[in-house]
Each structure stands twice: as structure tokens, then as C-alpha cells.
Tab-separated table of C-alpha atoms in Angstrom:
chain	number	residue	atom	x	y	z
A	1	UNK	CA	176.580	-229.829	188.933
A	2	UNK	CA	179.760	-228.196	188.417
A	3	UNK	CA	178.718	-224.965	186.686
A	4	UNK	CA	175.582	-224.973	189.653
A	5	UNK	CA	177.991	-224.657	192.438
A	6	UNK	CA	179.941	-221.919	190.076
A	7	UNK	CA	176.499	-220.081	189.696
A	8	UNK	CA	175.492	-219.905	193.092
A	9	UNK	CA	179.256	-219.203	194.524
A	10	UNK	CA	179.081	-216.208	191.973
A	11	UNK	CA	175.880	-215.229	192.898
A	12	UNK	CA	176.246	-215.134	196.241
A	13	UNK	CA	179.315	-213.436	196.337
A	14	UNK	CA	177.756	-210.464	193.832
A	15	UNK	CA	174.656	-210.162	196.531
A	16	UNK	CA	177.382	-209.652	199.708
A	17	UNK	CA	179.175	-207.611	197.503
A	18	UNK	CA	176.168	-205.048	196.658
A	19	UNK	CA	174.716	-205.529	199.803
A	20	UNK	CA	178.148	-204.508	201.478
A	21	UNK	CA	178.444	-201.975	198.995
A	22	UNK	CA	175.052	-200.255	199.466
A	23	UNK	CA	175.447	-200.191	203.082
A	24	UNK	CA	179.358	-199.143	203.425
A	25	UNK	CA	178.452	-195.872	200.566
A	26	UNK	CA	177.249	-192.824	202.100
A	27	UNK	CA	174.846	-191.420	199.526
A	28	UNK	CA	171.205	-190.050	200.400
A	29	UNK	CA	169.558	-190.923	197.228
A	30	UNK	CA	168.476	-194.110	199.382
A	31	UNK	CA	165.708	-194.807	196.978
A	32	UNK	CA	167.947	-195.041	193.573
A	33	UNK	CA	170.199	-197.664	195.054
A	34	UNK	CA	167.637	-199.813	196.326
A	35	UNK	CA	166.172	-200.068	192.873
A	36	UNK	CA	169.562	-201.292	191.696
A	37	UNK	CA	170.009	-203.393	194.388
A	38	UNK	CA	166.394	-205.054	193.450
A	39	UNK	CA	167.071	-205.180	189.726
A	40	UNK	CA	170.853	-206.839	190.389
A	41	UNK	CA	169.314	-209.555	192.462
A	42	UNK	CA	166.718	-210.132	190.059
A	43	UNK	CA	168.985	-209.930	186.924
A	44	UNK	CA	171.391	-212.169	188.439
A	45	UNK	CA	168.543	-215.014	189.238
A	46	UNK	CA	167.331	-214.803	185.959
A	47	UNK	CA	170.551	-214.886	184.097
A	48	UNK	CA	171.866	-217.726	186.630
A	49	UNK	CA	168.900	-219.862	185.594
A	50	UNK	CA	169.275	-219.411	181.807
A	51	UNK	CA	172.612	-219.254	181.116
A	52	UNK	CA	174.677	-220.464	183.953
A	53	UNK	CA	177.450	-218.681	185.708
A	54	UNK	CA	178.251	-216.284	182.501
A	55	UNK	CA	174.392	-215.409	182.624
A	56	UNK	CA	174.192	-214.262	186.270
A	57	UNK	CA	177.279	-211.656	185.498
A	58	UNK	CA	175.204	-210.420	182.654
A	59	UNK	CA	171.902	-210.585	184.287
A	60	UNK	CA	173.041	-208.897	187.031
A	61	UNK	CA	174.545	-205.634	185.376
A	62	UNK	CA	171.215	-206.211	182.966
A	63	UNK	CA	168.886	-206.497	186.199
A	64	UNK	CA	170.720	-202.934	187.629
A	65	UNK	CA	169.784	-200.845	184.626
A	66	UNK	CA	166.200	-202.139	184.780
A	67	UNK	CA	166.121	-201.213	188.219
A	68	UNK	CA	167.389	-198.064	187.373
A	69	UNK	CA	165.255	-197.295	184.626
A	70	UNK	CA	162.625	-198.514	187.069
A	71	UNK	CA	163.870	-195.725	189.713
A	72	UNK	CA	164.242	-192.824	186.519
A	73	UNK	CA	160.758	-193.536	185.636
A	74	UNK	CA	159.275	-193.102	188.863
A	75	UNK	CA	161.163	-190.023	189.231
A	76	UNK	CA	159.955	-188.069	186.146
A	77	UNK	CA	156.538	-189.033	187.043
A	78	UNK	CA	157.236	-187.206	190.276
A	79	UNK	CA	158.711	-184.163	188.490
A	80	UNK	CA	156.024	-184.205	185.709
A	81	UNK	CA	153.360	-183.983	188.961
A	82	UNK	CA	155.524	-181.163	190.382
A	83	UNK	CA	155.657	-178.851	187.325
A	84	UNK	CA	152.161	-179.719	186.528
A	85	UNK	CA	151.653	-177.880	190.353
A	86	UNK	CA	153.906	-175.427	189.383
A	87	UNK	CA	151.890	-174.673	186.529
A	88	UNK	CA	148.837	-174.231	188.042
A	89	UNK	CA	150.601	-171.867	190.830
A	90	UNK	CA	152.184	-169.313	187.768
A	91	UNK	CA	148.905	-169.606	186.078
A	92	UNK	CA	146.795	-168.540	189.645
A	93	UNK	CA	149.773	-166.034	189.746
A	94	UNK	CA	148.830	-164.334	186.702
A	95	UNK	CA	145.100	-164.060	187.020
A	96	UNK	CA	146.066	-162.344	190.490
A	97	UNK	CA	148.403	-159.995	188.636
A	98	UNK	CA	145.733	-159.319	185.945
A	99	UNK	CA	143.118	-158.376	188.583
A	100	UNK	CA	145.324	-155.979	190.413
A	101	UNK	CA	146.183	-154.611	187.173
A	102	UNK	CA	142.925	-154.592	185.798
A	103	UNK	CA	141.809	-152.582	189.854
A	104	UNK	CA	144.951	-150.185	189.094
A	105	UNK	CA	143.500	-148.741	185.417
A	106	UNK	CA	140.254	-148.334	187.119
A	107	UNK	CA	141.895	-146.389	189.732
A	108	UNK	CA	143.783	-144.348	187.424
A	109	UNK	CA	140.220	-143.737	185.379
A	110	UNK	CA	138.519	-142.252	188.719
A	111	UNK	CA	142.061	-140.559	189.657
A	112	UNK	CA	141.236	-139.126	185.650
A	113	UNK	CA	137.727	-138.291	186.207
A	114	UNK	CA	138.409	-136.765	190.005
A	115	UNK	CA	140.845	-134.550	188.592
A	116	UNK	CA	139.119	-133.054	185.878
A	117	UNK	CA	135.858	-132.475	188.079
A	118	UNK	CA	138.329	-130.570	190.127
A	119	UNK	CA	139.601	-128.560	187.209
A	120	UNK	CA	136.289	-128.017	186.433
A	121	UNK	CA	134.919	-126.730	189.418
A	122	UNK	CA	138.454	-124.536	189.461
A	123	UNK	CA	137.721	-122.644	186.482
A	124	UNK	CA	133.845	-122.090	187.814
A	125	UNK	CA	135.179	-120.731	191.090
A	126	UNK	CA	137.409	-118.709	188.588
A	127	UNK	CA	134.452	-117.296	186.423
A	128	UNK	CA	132.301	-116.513	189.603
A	129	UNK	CA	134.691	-114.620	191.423
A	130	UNK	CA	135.415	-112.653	187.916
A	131	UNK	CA	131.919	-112.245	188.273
A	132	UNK	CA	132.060	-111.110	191.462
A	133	UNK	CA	134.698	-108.402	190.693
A	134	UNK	CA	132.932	-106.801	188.192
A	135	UNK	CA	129.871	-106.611	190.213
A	136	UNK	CA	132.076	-105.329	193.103
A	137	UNK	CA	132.970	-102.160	190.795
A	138	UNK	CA	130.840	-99.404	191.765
A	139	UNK	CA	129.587	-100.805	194.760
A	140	UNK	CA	130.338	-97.865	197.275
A	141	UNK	CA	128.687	-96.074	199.670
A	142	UNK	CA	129.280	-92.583	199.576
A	143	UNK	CA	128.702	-90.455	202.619
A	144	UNK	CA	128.580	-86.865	202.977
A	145	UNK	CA	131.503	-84.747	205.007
A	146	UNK	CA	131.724	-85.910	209.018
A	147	UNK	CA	128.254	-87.702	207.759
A	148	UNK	CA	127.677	-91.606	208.847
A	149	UNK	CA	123.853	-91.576	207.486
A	150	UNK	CA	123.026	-93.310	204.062
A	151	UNK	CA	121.444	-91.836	201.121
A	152	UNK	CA	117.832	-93.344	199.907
A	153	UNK	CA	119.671	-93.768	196.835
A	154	UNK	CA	122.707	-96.052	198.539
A	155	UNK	CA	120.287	-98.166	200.286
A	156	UNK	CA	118.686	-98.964	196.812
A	157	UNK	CA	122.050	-100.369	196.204
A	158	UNK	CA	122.299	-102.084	199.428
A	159	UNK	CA	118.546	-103.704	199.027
A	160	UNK	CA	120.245	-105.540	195.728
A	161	UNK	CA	122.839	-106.666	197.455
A	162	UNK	CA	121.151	-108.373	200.285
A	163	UNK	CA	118.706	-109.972	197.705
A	164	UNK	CA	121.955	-111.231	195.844
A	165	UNK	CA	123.225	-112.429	199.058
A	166	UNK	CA	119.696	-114.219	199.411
A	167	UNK	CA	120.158	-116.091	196.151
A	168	UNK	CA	123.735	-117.261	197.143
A	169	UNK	CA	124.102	-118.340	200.652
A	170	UNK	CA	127.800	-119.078	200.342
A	171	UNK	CA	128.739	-115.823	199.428
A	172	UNK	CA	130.021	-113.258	201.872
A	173	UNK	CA	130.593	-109.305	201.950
A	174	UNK	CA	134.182	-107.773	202.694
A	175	UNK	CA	133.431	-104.238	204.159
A	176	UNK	CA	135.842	-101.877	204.181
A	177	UNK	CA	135.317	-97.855	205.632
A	178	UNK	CA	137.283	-94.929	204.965
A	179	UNK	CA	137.370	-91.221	205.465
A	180	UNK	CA	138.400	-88.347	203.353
A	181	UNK	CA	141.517	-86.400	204.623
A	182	UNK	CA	140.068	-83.445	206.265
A	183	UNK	CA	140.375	-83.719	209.819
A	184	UNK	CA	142.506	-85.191	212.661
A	185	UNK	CA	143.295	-89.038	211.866
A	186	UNK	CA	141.616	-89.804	215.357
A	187	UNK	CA	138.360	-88.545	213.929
A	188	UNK	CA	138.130	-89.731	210.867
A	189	UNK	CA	139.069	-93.175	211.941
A	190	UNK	CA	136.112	-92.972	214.181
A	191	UNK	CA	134.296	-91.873	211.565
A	192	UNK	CA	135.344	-94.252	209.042
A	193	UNK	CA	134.285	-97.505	211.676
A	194	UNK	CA	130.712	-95.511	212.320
A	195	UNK	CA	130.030	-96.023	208.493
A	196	UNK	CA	131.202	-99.369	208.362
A	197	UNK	CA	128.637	-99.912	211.307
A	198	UNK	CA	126.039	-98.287	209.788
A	199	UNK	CA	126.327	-100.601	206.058
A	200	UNK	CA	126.654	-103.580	208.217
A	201	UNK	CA	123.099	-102.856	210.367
A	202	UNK	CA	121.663	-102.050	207.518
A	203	UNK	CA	122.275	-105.127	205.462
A	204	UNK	CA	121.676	-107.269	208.736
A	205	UNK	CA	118.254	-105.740	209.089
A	206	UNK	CA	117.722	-107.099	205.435
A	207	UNK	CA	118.316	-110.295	206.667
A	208	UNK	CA	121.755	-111.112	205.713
A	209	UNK	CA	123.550	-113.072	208.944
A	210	UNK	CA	126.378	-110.527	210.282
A	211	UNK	CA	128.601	-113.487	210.094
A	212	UNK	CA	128.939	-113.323	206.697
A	213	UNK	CA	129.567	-109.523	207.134
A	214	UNK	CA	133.051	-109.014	207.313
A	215	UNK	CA	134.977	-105.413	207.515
A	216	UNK	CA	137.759	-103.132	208.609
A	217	UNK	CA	138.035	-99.590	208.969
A	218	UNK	CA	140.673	-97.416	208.068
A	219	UNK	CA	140.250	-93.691	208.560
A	220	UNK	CA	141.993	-91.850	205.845
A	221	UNK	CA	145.181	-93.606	205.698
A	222	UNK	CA	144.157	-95.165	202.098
A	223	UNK	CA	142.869	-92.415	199.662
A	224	UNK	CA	142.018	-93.528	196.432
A	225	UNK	CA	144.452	-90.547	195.010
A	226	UNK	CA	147.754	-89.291	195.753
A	227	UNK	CA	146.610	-85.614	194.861
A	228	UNK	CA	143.826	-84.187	197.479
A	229	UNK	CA	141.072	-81.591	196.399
A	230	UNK	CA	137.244	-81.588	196.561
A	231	UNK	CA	136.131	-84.022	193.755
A	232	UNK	CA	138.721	-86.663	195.436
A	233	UNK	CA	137.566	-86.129	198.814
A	234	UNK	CA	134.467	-86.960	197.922
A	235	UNK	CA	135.174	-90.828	196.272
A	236	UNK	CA	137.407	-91.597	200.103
A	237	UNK	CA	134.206	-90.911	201.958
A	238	UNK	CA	133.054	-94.340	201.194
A	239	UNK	CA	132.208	-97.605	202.703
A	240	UNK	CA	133.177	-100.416	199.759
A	241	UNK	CA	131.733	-103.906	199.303
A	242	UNK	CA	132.806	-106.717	197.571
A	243	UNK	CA	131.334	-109.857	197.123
A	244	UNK	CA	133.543	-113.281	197.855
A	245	UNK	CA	133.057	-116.924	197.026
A	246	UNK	CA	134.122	-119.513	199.067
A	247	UNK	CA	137.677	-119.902	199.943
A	248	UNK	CA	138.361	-115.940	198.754
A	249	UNK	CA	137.542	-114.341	201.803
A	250	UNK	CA	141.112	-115.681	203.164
A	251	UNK	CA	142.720	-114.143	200.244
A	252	UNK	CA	140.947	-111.145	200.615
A	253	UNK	CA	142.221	-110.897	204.727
């Protein structure tokens, strides 16, 4: 009876004590010290009715690491769950990353292909305009002195040159008129822009559109030779064409 009233004294002073305890300690892992709380009390009832007095002290510290273990247990499942999560979250993260990698190479590929397409076409604009210049050579008009009128055997010329123009819509002409030096330079710039006019109504009449006619005059200010005489005078009485691809008749200007 003796040892009884020893066990339950004991006991109950252990449970105010923890009780006291829990509630006086200011820690926010609420859920921790309520295990041990649970697996003191039980540790002390089952060590009070086995052993007496003696076995309620060790019960009780036996009952808080259960509860403890208890409370760790718990808690690992809990983190287990969370980097199981976590795992599926890096593992979305990297099919994401593998997509926009996988979009970024294909981008590069057309960013390839577009480039070389426009390398391509480069070097064809290149090759027609060479083309172009070495048609360009020898096409002149030449006029006689203070003389606007074509020759039959210029307009052959011109009649190849409008059917050219018919096979190539996006070409255009530059015209250009000039003048030999004999003369006032108010004349012969007149004269030079009545040749240019006369080239230009002639190829329109062909059926090339005039806006794809372009030309200047310039009198005699631009001889083709420093030195004047008859042979040279005759090469500046000229109206000169030259055939341009797209995009050269700015360069040309």
C-alpha cells in the first residue's frame, strides 16, 4: 500500500511537472512536445504498474523517447512526401528546359537555312548584274552632229532590248544623254535631253512601261576622253543604256 501511495505521489507530481513544463516553455514545435508529453504519461503508467515507483521514473523517460520516435517518424514521412514533390517539380523542370532547348536548335537550323538562301540569292543578284554589265557594254546610241534622230541600225539594238526587258519584268533601263563638245553648253545640253527623249519614246512605243525608264542628261560636261578631235566626238554623241536588277538602280542614282 505503501509503495502505491509512493507511485501515484511520483506520478502525479512528474504529470504537473511536464504539464507545467510544456506550457511555461515557449517553443513552436507544438507538435514534438505533445508527443513527449503522450509517451511520458504513458511510460510512466506502464512502468508504475509493473514495477512500482522505480518503474514509473523509468517508464516515463522510456515513454518520452517512444513518443519522440513516434513524432521523428511522422516527420520523415512528411519530408519523404515533400522531396518526393520536389522531385516530380525538377523532373517537370527539365522536360520544360529540354523542349525550349530542343525549339532553340530548331530555330538556329531555320536561322542556318534562312541565311544561306540569302547568301544564295546574294551571289545570283551578283552574277546577274555581272551579266548585266557586260551586256551594258556597247549598248549606245550614236547620233549624228546637232542630230536627235536614230539610225535603222540603233533601233535594231533598241528592238533587243525591249524584248529583253519583256523577258525580265524586274529589270529597268538607266538612260543617260550626252553631247559632243562642239557648240555652246546651252545647246548641247538641249540637245543631249532631246536624245534621251527620243531612246525613251522609242522603247515605250515597244512596250516597255516609261516607269522603268530612267535617265539624265548631261550635255557635254562628261566626254568619254580628255583629248578632243573627230573620232572622239563622235563616241560623246551618244545616248547609253544599262540594264539594272532590283535594288541597283539606287546604286546607280
Amino acid at each position: 500500500m505503501k509503495k502505491q501511495l509512493i507511485a501515484a505521489t511520483i506520478i502525479s507530481t512528474m504529470m504537473i511537472s511536464n504539464v507545467s513544463w510544456a506550457n511555461d516553455t515557449d517553443v513552436p514545435e507544438e507538435r514534438e512536445h505533445t508527443e513527449e508529453l503522450v509517451g511520458l504519461s504513458s511510460g510512466i503508467l506502464l512502468g508504475a504498474v509493473i514495477a512500482g515507483p522505480v518503474g514509473a521514473i523509468i517508464g516515463a523517460f522510456t515513454g518520452t523517447f517512444i513518443g519522440k520516435s513516434v513524432g521523428d517518424e511522422a516527420e520523415l514521412t512528411v519530408q519523404k512526401q515533400q522531396l518526393v514533390e520536389q522531385e516530380q517539380q525538377l523532373t517537370q523542370t527539365n522536360e520544360q528546359l529540354m523542349a525550349l532547348t530542343t525549339k532553340q536548335q530548331s530555330l538556329e537550323q531555320v536561322s542556318d537555312k534562312y541565311y544561306q538562301l540569302q547568301s544564295s540569292l546574294a551571289e545570283q543578284n551578283a552574277n546577274q548584274q555581272q551579266i548585266l554589265n557586260e551586256l551594258t557594254i556597247g549598248m549606245n546610241v550614236q547620233f549624228k552632229t546637232g542630230s536627235s534622230h536614230i539610225e535603222p541600225l540603233f533601233e535594231q539594238q533598241l528592238d533587243n532590248v525591249a524584248y529583253m526587258m519583256s523577258l525580265s519584268p524586274e529589270l529597268t533601263i538607266d538612260l543617260t544623254g550626252y553631247a559632243d563638245r562642239r557648240g555652246d553648253n546651252a545647246f548641247n545640253q538641249a540637245l543631249s535631253e532631246q536624245r534621251l527623249a527620243e531612246v525613251t519614246q522609242y522603247l515605250a512605243a515597244q512596250g516597255i512601261a516609261r516607269e522603268r525608264l530612267h535617265g539624265q542628261a548631261y550635255g557635254s560636261t562628261l566626254p568619254m576622253h580628255q583629248e578632243q578631235n573627230f573620232e572622239n566626238d563622235f563616241f560623246d554623241r551618244r545616248v547609253t543604256l544599262k540594264l539594272l536588277a532590283p535594288g541597283a538602280e539606287l546604286a546607280a542614282n
